[in-house]
XYZ file of C-alpha atoms in Angstrom:
622
model
C 50.981 -110.658 -79.000
C 52.378 -107.983 -76.722
C 52.006 -109.936 -73.515
C 49.695 -108.540 -70.869
C 51.852 -107.820 -67.829
C 50.501 -108.440 -64.387
C 49.901 -105.286 -62.775
C 41.123 -88.848 -82.315
C 41.349 -88.887 -82.386
C 40.824 -85.633 -80.645
C 38.803 -83.693 -83.167
C 35.631 -82.025 -84.268
C 34.297 -81.734 -87.773
C 31.441 -79.296 -88.167
C 29.819 -80.106 -84.776
C 32.110 -82.884 -83.511
C 34.703 -81.616 -81.001
C 36.232 -85.020 -80.316
C 35.604 -88.293 -82.077
C 35.751 -91.822 -80.753
C 36.958 -94.721 -82.859
C 34.630 -95.918 -85.562
C 32.101 -98.454 -84.376
C 30.175 -100.420 -86.982
C 27.279 -101.053 -84.615
C 26.774 -97.357 -83.901
C 25.703 -95.937 -80.569
C 23.993 -98.745 -78.680
C 23.736 -100.405 -75.296
C 22.337 -103.790 -76.339
C 24.920 -106.220 -77.599
C 24.701 -109.298 -79.771
C 26.570 -112.565 -80.181
C 28.422 -110.908 -83.077
C 29.653 -108.203 -80.678
C 30.919 -110.882 -78.330
C 32.725 -112.694 -81.158
C 34.366 -109.399 -82.103
C 35.230 -108.126 -78.634
C 35.967 -111.200 -76.500
C 38.959 -113.495 -76.220
C 36.910 -116.565 -77.109
C 38.317 -120.078 -76.615
C 39.123 -120.090 -80.339
C 41.290 -116.986 -79.825
C 42.817 -117.750 -76.441
C 45.076 -120.681 -77.350
C 47.206 -118.919 -79.974
C 49.367 -115.828 -80.188
C 50.093 -113.784 -83.335
C 53.824 -113.447 -84.013
C 53.877 -111.818 -87.438
C 51.592 -110.586 -90.218
C 52.714 -110.675 -93.865
C 50.054 -108.803 -95.839
C 49.851 -108.521 -99.629
C 47.179 -106.254 -101.109
C 46.323 -105.129 -104.643
C 43.554 -102.523 -104.951
C 41.504 -101.959 -108.109
C 40.551 -98.299 -108.058
C 37.948 -98.538 -110.834
C 36.140 -101.542 -109.339
C 36.598 -100.356 -105.727
C 37.819 -103.840 -104.887
C 40.905 -105.399 -103.347
C 42.520 -108.815 -103.336
C 45.485 -110.273 -101.520
C 46.810 -112.648 -98.907
C 47.575 -112.478 -95.219
C 50.327 -114.694 -93.890
C 49.870 -115.270 -90.161
C 52.717 -116.757 -88.134
C 51.398 -117.902 -84.768
C 52.527 -119.651 -81.605
C 50.360 -122.154 -79.751
C 50.093 -121.052 -76.103
C 48.285 -124.298 -75.330
C 46.906 -127.195 -77.388
C 44.211 -126.253 -79.860
C 42.513 -127.466 -82.993
C 40.104 -124.685 -84.020
C 40.764 -120.976 -84.244
C 38.828 -117.832 -85.063
C 39.871 -115.427 -87.815
C 38.042 -112.197 -88.597
C 37.116 -110.637 -91.952
C 34.153 -108.326 -92.235
C 31.402 -108.627 -94.801
C 31.230 -108.222 -97.730
C 34.896 -109.282 -97.959
C 35.425 -112.970 -98.723
C 37.956 -115.631 -97.812
C 39.028 -117.553 -100.912
C 41.201 -120.162 -99.207
C 43.139 -120.893 -96.027
C 46.347 -122.897 -96.348
C 48.404 -124.495 -93.597
C 51.575 -125.265 -95.485
C 50.195 -127.173 -98.488
C 47.106 -128.345 -96.630
C 43.826 -126.606 -97.357
C 41.943 -126.021 -94.107
C 38.199 -126.222 -93.660
C 36.383 -123.199 -92.280
C 32.877 -122.049 -91.471
C 31.744 -118.438 -91.646
C 29.655 -116.894 -88.858
C 29.016 -113.283 -89.845
C 32.382 -111.543 -89.663
C 34.121 -114.486 -87.961
C 35.631 -117.583 -89.576
C 35.992 -120.765 -87.543
C 39.016 -122.587 -88.972
C 39.674 -126.286 -88.244
C 43.044 -128.080 -88.310
C 43.132 -131.785 -89.228
C 44.869 -132.504 -85.922
C 45.484 -130.834 -82.599
C 48.296 -128.266 -82.574
C 50.694 -128.858 -79.703
C 51.605 -126.222 -77.136
C 54.739 -124.330 -78.175
C 54.328 -125.120 -81.864
C 54.986 -122.341 -84.402
C 52.612 -122.487 -87.372
C 51.894 -120.366 -90.455
C 48.562 -119.795 -92.168
C 48.127 -118.184 -95.586
C 44.688 -116.649 -96.065
C 43.677 -115.543 -99.548
C 40.981 -112.863 -99.618
C 39.114 -110.642 -102.072
C 36.079 -108.433 -102.369
C 34.718 -104.920 -102.123
C 35.628 -103.615 -98.651
C 33.287 -101.379 -96.728
C 33.825 -97.877 -98.143
C 34.551 -95.065 -95.739
C 31.647 -92.611 -95.746
C 33.203 -89.853 -93.638
C 36.657 -90.973 -92.539
C 38.111 -91.175 -90.010
C 34.798 -91.208 -88.090
C 32.838 -93.524 -90.364
C 35.729 -95.682 -91.462
C 36.643 -98.205 -94.095
C 38.595 -98.197 -97.365
C 38.979 -94.699 -98.823
C 38.633 -94.249 -102.596
C 39.076 -90.649 -103.669
C 41.064 -88.375 -105.978
C 43.568 -85.615 -105.298
C 43.162 -82.056 -106.562
C 44.594 -83.036 -109.922
C 42.135 -85.889 -110.386
C 44.576 -88.729 -109.673
C 43.610 -91.774 -107.577
C 44.254 -91.445 -103.835
C 43.558 -94.396 -101.536
C 43.961 -95.353 -97.901
C 42.125 -96.915 -94.940
C 40.870 -95.680 -91.557
C 39.571 -98.437 -89.278
C 40.218 -97.859 -85.561
C 37.388 -99.395 -83.544
C 35.735 -100.613 -86.718
C 38.639 -103.043 -86.991
C 41.393 -104.028 -89.390
C 39.271 -106.991 -90.451
C 37.260 -104.510 -92.511
C 39.889 -105.093 -95.215
C 42.263 -107.966 -94.330
C 41.907 -111.258 -92.394
C 43.454 -111.170 -88.929
C 42.904 -111.869 -85.260
C 41.034 -108.625 -84.764
C 41.416 -107.922 -81.064
C 43.498 -105.172 -79.469
C 45.059 -107.517 -76.920
C 46.996 -109.512 -79.525
C 49.596 -107.630 -81.530
C 52.245 -109.380 -83.626
C 55.346 -109.668 -81.443
C 57.721 -109.345 -84.414
C 55.783 -106.716 -86.327
C 54.402 -106.923 -89.851
C 55.190 -106.551 -93.540
C 52.886 -104.792 -95.992
C 53.292 -105.419 -99.735
C 51.206 -102.968 -101.788
C 50.828 -103.474 -105.546
C 49.748 -100.329 -107.408
C 49.936 -98.803 -110.908
C 53.458 -97.607 -111.651
C 52.119 -94.056 -111.960
C 51.450 -94.041 -108.194
C 53.459 -94.517 -105.001
C 52.555 -96.669 -101.987
C 53.576 -95.868 -98.399
C 53.234 -98.150 -95.386
C 54.360 -98.496 -91.784
C 58.004 -98.699 -90.799
C 60.725 -98.703 -93.411
C 60.624 -99.396 -97.127
C 62.296 -102.712 -97.898
C 61.876 -103.078 -101.647
C 60.281 -101.687 -104.793
C 59.586 -104.436 -107.320
C 58.745 -103.621 -110.924
C 56.304 -106.290 -112.048
C 56.579 -105.684 -115.783
C 52.832 -105.293 -116.220
C 52.415 -101.612 -115.435
C 52.453 -102.133 -111.667
C 54.999 -101.862 -108.883
C 54.955 -103.616 -105.519
C 56.166 -101.584 -102.557
C 57.205 -103.563 -99.479
C 57.253 -101.886 -96.070
C 58.090 -103.512 -92.757
C 57.631 -102.559 -89.126
C 59.736 -104.577 -86.663
C 57.934 -103.569 -83.468
C 54.577 -104.876 -82.214
C 51.752 -102.953 -83.862
C 47.988 -102.544 -83.488
C 45.976 -104.241 -86.224
C 44.212 -100.974 -87.028
C 47.531 -99.148 -87.395
C 48.695 -101.258 -90.370
C 47.650 -98.976 -93.211
C 48.459 -98.472 -96.918
C 48.629 -94.975 -98.401
C 48.482 -94.853 -102.207
C 48.832 -91.692 -104.285
C 51.224 -89.406 -106.128
C 53.577 -89.123 -103.155
C 56.968 -87.477 -102.789
C 59.010 -87.255 -99.623
C 61.672 -85.381 -97.712
C 63.839 -86.511 -94.828
C 65.065 -84.949 -91.567
C 67.464 -86.443 -89.005
C 66.482 -85.621 -85.430
C 68.919 -85.967 -82.553
C 66.704 -87.644 -79.991
C 67.093 -89.197 -76.568
C 67.994 -92.601 -78.033
C 70.200 -91.266 -80.798
C 69.421 -90.340 -84.387
C 65.737 -90.595 -85.280
C 64.815 -90.863 -88.965
C 61.924 -88.531 -89.736
C 60.325 -88.938 -93.151
C 57.479 -86.895 -94.548
C 55.343 -88.143 -97.432
C 52.971 -85.703 -99.141
C 51.287 -85.267 -102.503
C 53.741 -83.787 -104.968
C 52.063 -80.377 -105.205
C 52.196 -79.908 -101.398
C 55.940 -80.472 -100.951
C 56.934 -76.848 -100.322
C 54.165 -76.032 -97.848
C 54.789 -79.324 -96.044
C 58.482 -78.484 -95.580
C 57.434 -75.414 -93.612
C 54.489 -76.824 -91.644
C 56.200 -80.043 -90.630
C 59.055 -78.177 -88.950
C 56.756 -78.296 -85.922
C 57.414 -82.016 -85.674
C 60.976 -81.353 -84.488
C 59.930 -79.210 -81.512
C 57.017 -81.527 -80.761
C 59.206 -84.644 -80.658
C 61.763 -82.943 -78.387
C 58.965 -81.779 -76.068
C 57.336 -85.203 -75.903
C 60.615 -87.008 -75.301
C 61.316 -84.620 -72.417
C 57.922 -85.222 -70.814
C 57.260 -88.862 -71.688
C 60.570 -90.506 -72.530
C 62.107 -91.567 -75.844
C 60.009 -91.935 -78.964
C 58.927 -95.607 -78.757
C 59.758 -96.744 -82.303
C 63.277 -95.643 -83.244
C 63.781 -98.906 -85.168
C 60.857 -98.073 -87.480
C 61.408 -94.319 -87.727
C 58.869 -91.494 -87.509
C 56.665 -90.504 -90.440
C 53.880 -88.106 -91.267
C 51.921 -89.161 -94.336
C 49.413 -86.889 -96.035
C 46.057 -88.667 -95.942
C 42.676 -88.248 -97.661
C 41.065 -87.717 -94.247
C 41.769 -85.578 -91.176
C 44.223 -87.796 -89.323
C 44.895 -91.001 -87.415
C 47.673 -92.349 -85.201
C 48.950 -95.059 -87.528
C 52.149 -96.299 -85.901
C 55.350 -94.936 -87.507
C 53.190 -93.579 -90.368
C 50.900 -90.978 -88.776
C 48.060 -89.883 -91.074
C 47.949 -86.127 -91.626
C 45.110 -84.199 -93.268
C 44.907 -80.839 -91.487
C 45.542 -78.788 -94.639
C 48.982 -77.598 -93.485
C 47.521 -75.075 -91.055
C 47.606 -74.498 -87.315
C 44.693 -75.319 -85.047
C 42.144 -77.989 -85.795
C 40.852 -77.346 -89.309
C 41.504 -73.674 -88.559
C 39.812 -73.754 -85.139
C 41.025 -73.804 -81.541
C 39.330 -76.570 -79.561
C 40.087 -74.857 -76.257
C 38.690 -71.458 -77.236
C 41.712 -69.794 -75.604
C 43.837 -68.899 -78.611
C 46.712 -71.161 -77.571
C 45.483 -73.951 -79.808
C 46.039 -71.782 -82.882
C 49.787 -71.666 -82.270
C 50.408 -75.266 -83.387
C 49.053 -77.919 -85.728
C 46.574 -80.055 -83.823
C 46.930 -83.174 -85.964
C 50.741 -83.214 -85.835
C 50.685 -82.885 -82.043
C 47.727 -85.060 -81.073
C 48.216 -87.946 -83.472
C 51.955 -88.094 -82.769
C 51.215 -88.176 -79.044
C 49.494 -91.501 -79.673
C 52.855 -93.075 -80.482
C 53.418 -93.144 -76.701
C 49.810 -93.725 -75.549
C 47.803 -95.887 -77.929
C 50.586 -97.433 -79.991
C 53.381 -98.257 -77.548
C 50.908 -98.610 -74.666
C 47.709 -100.204 -75.970
C 44.599 -101.246 -74.093
C 43.422 -104.845 -74.258
C 39.808 -103.790 -74.617
C 38.220 -100.880 -76.477
C 36.300 -100.065 -73.282
C 39.526 -98.718 -71.748
C 40.330 -96.360 -74.611
C 40.684 -93.416 -72.233
C 44.260 -94.633 -71.724
C 44.843 -93.819 -75.396
C 42.768 -90.670 -75.646
C 42.958 -89.102 -72.182
C 46.753 -89.164 -72.077
C 47.048 -88.094 -75.707
C 44.597 -85.257 -75.156
C 46.880 -84.152 -72.339
C 49.900 -84.113 -74.656
C 48.248 -81.043 -76.201
C 48.520 -79.321 -72.814
C 52.113 -80.498 -72.411
C 53.069 -79.128 -75.818
C 51.421 -75.788 -75.057
C 53.410 -75.743 -71.807
C 56.638 -76.456 -73.705
C 55.928 -73.655 -76.127
C 54.447 -70.916 -73.954
C 54.758 -71.833 -70.292
C 52.794 -73.418 -67.469
C 49.942 -70.915 -67.326
C 49.393 -71.143 -71.082
C 49.136 -74.918 -70.718
C 46.738 -74.501 -67.811
C 44.605 -72.132 -69.889
C 44.446 -74.631 -72.737
C 43.466 -77.558 -70.529
C 40.842 -75.580 -68.598
C 39.455 -74.164 -71.830
C 38.942 -77.669 -73.190
C 36.337 -78.324 -70.480
C 33.787 -76.649 -72.721
C 33.754 -79.890 -74.720
C 32.874 -82.147 -71.761
C 29.300 -83.450 -71.899
C 29.115 -85.807 -68.907
C 26.688 -87.850 -70.974
C 28.006 -91.351 -70.258
C 30.868 -92.881 -68.288
C 34.246 -92.778 -70.002
C 34.808 -96.528 -69.619
C 32.599 -98.645 -71.884
C 31.295 -102.200 -71.704
C 33.932 -104.941 -71.752
C 34.101 -107.851 -74.151
C 31.868 -106.417 -76.899
C 34.186 -103.943 -78.693
C 32.420 -101.028 -77.026
C 33.859 -97.589 -76.417
C 32.698 -95.236 -73.667
C 31.886 -91.541 -73.843
C 33.849 -89.130 -76.015
C 34.589 -87.375 -72.706
C 37.595 -89.710 -72.596
C 39.437 -86.903 -74.396
C 38.904 -83.643 -72.511
C 37.587 -85.055 -69.229
C 40.357 -87.663 -69.238
C 42.898 -84.917 -69.894
C 41.515 -82.746 -67.096
C 41.652 -85.672 -64.673
C 45.339 -86.110 -65.496
C 45.810 -82.356 -65.082
C 44.503 -82.616 -61.522
C 46.837 -85.519 -60.778
C 49.684 -83.364 -62.080
C 48.714 -80.657 -59.551
C 48.817 -83.228 -56.748
C 52.234 -84.548 -57.771
C 53.966 -81.404 -58.957
C 55.619 -81.090 -62.354
C 58.834 -82.931 -61.564
C 57.086 -86.007 -60.207
C 54.413 -85.910 -62.902
C 57.169 -86.030 -65.493
C 58.618 -88.988 -63.591
C 55.204 -90.648 -63.644
C 54.923 -90.351 -67.421
C 58.461 -91.684 -67.899
C 57.626 -94.539 -65.549
C 54.455 -95.437 -67.418
C 56.090 -95.402 -70.851
C 59.026 -97.523 -69.679
C 57.094 -99.986 -67.492
C 54.399 -100.587 -70.118
C 56.679 -100.166 -73.147
C 55.252 -102.074 -76.132
C 52.660 -103.791 -73.920
C 48.917 -104.170 -73.846
C 47.246 -103.140 -70.602
C 44.012 -102.653 -68.723
C 42.778 -99.414 -67.234
C 43.115 -100.992 -63.794
C 46.832 -101.593 -64.344
C 47.398 -97.963 -65.326
C 45.300 -96.690 -62.419
C 47.114 -98.883 -59.916
C 50.514 -97.847 -61.230
C 49.636 -94.170 -60.784
C 48.429 -94.769 -57.212
C 51.575 -96.752 -56.393
C 53.789 -94.040 -57.891
C 51.965 -91.268 -56.002
C 52.029 -93.325 -52.790
C 48.376 -92.418 -52.425
C 45.265 -94.433 -53.245
C 43.677 -92.532 -56.129
C 41.163 -95.255 -56.950
C 38.242 -93.056 -55.857
C 39.413 -90.306 -58.212
C 39.527 -92.744 -61.117
C 36.150 -94.247 -60.240
C 34.611 -90.777 -60.047
C 35.894 -89.381 -63.313
C 36.044 -92.557 -65.410
C 33.013 -94.489 -64.187
C 30.419 -91.838 -63.338
C 29.076 -88.750 -65.065
C 28.926 -86.624 -61.916
C 31.213 -83.672 -61.302
C 32.183 -83.806 -57.599
C 30.869 -80.882 -55.581
C 32.677 -79.305 -52.634
C 30.016 -78.255 -50.130
C 31.071 -75.892 -47.375
C 29.692 -73.616 -44.674
C 31.070 -71.108 -42.231
C 30.593 -72.156 -38.626
C 32.013 -68.909 -37.274
C 34.203 -66.052 -38.415
C 37.255 -68.313 -38.494
C 35.917 -71.844 -38.839
C 34.935 -73.580 -42.079
C 33.323 -77.008 -42.578
C 33.464 -78.839 -45.898
C 32.925 -82.226 -47.579
C 32.466 -83.812 -51.009
C 29.010 -84.562 -52.431
C 27.807 -85.853 -55.820
C 30.569 -88.399 -55.726
C 31.391 -92.065 -55.237
C 31.469 -93.412 -51.711
C 34.703 -92.515 -49.958
C 35.761 -89.899 -52.530
C 38.751 -88.097 -51.043
C 40.528 -86.081 -53.737
C 42.778 -83.343 -52.359
C 42.300 -79.844 -53.760
C 44.097 -76.539 -53.437
C 41.960 -73.708 -52.047
C 42.193 -70.188 -50.744
C 39.964 -69.003 -47.907
C 39.282 -65.354 -47.068
C 42.005 -64.149 -49.393
C 44.767 -66.094 -47.664
C 47.515 -68.012 -49.453
C 46.487 -71.212 -51.199
C 46.755 -74.434 -49.260
C 45.936 -78.089 -49.785
C 42.935 -79.665 -48.123
C 41.724 -83.229 -48.486
C 37.944 -83.294 -48.276
C 36.125 -86.592 -47.975
C 32.466 -87.496 -47.940
C 32.532 -86.875 -44.185
C 32.507 -83.316 -42.822
C 35.877 -81.806 -41.902
C 36.726 -78.446 -40.398
C 39.301 -75.797 -41.182
C 40.390 -73.004 -38.858
C 41.428 -70.189 -41.155
C 41.611 -67.423 -38.551
C 44.625 -65.738 -36.985
C 47.934 -64.759 -38.515
C 49.990 -66.973 -40.806
C 48.779 -69.946 -42.821
C 45.412 -71.499 -42.139
C 45.350 -74.722 -40.154
C 43.387 -77.746 -41.359
C 42.237 -79.661 -38.284
C 42.369 -82.933 -40.261
C 45.966 -82.251 -41.395
C 44.874 -83.087 -44.939
C 47.309 -82.223 -47.693
C 48.001 -82.903 -51.309
C 50.225 -85.728 -52.475
C 53.768 -85.254 -51.247
C 55.667 -85.127 -54.526
C 58.921 -85.852 -52.755
C 57.546 -89.253 -51.819
C 56.320 -90.149 -55.300
C 58.708 -92.567 -56.933
C 59.157 -95.411 -59.312
C 56.871 -98.398 -58.989
C 57.791 -102.055 -58.935
C 55.494 -103.292 -61.691
C 55.265 -106.726 -60.088
C 53.511 -105.159 -57.093
C 50.775 -103.300 -58.914
C 47.349 -104.756 -58.262
C 44.157 -104.294 -60.243
C 41.545 -101.722 -59.283
C 37.929 -102.794 -59.016
C 35.926 -101.053 -61.682
C 32.239 -100.849 -62.412
C 31.597 -102.120 -65.904
C 29.453 -99.732 -67.819
C 27.904 -99.745 -71.227
C 27.152 -97.041 -73.692
C 28.832 -95.412 -76.628
C 28.369 -91.863 -77.696
C 30.421 -89.546 -79.797
C 31.022 -86.213 -78.123
C 29.082 -83.493 -79.863
C 29.320 -79.834 -79.085
C 29.080 -76.488 -80.773
C 32.068 -75.099 -82.608
C 34.698 -73.022 -80.865
C 35.315 -69.384 -81.747
C 39.048 -69.398 -82.353
C 39.170 -65.599 -82.446
C 38.886 -65.353 -78.681
C 41.889 -63.807 -77.044
C 44.550 -65.823 -75.260
C 43.729 -66.318 -71.588
C 40.663 -68.320 -70.728
C 37.662 -67.065 -68.764
C 37.665 -69.616 -65.954
C 33.945 -69.190 -65.346
C 33.000 -70.209 -68.879
C 35.789 -72.755 -69.174
C 34.690 -74.828 -66.199
C 32.101 -76.593 -68.307
C 29.368 -76.537 -65.629
C 27.115 -74.004 -63.906
C 29.425 -71.037 -63.340
C 27.587 -69.897 -60.237
C 28.638 -73.061 -58.443
C 31.922 -73.951 -60.043
C 35.521 -74.156 -58.874
C 38.348 -73.119 -61.146
C 39.193 -69.793 -59.574
C 35.618 -68.647 -58.798
C 35.241 -66.979 -55.417
C 32.350 -68.260 -53.333
C 32.024 -65.719 -50.536
C 35.541 -66.283 -49.293
C 36.348 -69.756 -50.691
C 38.273 -70.154 -53.953
C 39.146 -73.533 -55.450
C 42.247 -73.468 -57.643
C 41.148 -73.250 -61.277
C 43.084 -76.370 -62.274
C 40.545 -78.615 -60.526
C 37.479 -79.781 -62.415
C 34.944 -79.643 -59.555
C 31.927 -77.618 -58.509
C 31.491 -75.615 -55.295
C 28.396 -74.938 -53.212
C 28.044 -72.832 -50.091
C 25.483 -73.854 -47.485
C 23.867 -71.336 -45.151
């Protein structure tokens, strides 16, 4: 388990602009005991820590079935005698061995309650071997409706893989299926397939064993902690090519596995990975898994962030399935799946949330890597255009943070709304300090599981400004804050925030009466601004944005949790498609994502203009 320290996948398919992880229970707000078993650290989960998974799997393409074993090395954090393992129906456990001792177990839906003959002492290291078999849930429309994927390539040859984020790795192998517990020492994946096919897994290939019966077993190992849902087999007629990248931590092995007939086109398209990795290392720090290398693997679905073996299915074209999610044109200059899914190596794989409810930490930051890459390629204003353009996908249907303890994800707004929230924080800090913030996050929380509160508190500590109200507003409500203002005289302006949480005090950059932009810090109480006379306007409250010179590194031992309102509700973001033919340069009125007659983002309101990089609305009172 990556110890908790004390402190689409962005996509649309047909009408889906961004997709949350797959949830077997669908979109619901009433939860069952089964949801609690799946999403809670129950007493049967709390006393033990996963150290290592050793997974053997043999698929039968014709029967659509699999069989295998999972070896689980665990450490007892405290005394315990009964533990919970997870394996989803209709998969079956054949046996559970503790050394040579066969353990008794009782099935409760997708959970197995396993009993030891005696109490396991604190500090003890034990190994279980779980034999399993069955017909795993088939993926209907991966990666959204996930499971085991049985398909064929263009030449009619078998092509297999899995997509199971949110749905859970227990859809195909027995494990402790909770995001908070990752194997400290990584995992091995042994995949036995017909010798006419090739099997690819996470990390590095350790061995190819010829079994003498028409099958080969490919063994792959990842040495770093890894999410359960990231451990994935890819089986098909694969070939590969290799590139050495000089990165911030030295030489990074980059390997690209594609179907044999796509080798030439992949060599050209995947050149983008070099510039992307350099850009991301500059903004966010070194690639987090040098020991396991970096891979793109062609997949029979659109894409997923499988650690050190990123799934790629974007048809070797720029954009998102040939579209630009931002509607600005900038998104057609790079391959969405390469950029977005690789961004998850930093946020989602290295930094992982304990609970699915906090998935905005994965998706909001990774959505923003799209803006960062656009900035690397075409400059700050291009990045701003892209981020602002993405607001068209925000629905404000449900809060971004879901319900805790029941494997529940919040609104799909975690992507674009989460990214726009980070964009506003970047404006407050300035680029240099925002870069320092990202480096600080990826080093402080390196290979750790976290809560949203820990990330929020770290950002506030780094900025030396309490941003808890900003997080509560954008993560825990569906309201877009509105800046109300009125002119008291020819040179005096009054303003305050409405449609917001109590005490909301986010600073914004504005221009009044055509004067130079300046920072103000509205609150829910009325403030006044004297904008008359020569020179810069004077804010009588002396409010300003965050002083980026004062933002610095944070002592992680001092970061406290932030009180959050727990909310329920899951909904995939749905919106109309984006016309990718629109010219570069976004119309800030349409891009704001709300009523353009009342919206900030560069829209003049009889003398008041809110900088377009802020996702707020504006209303003038008489």
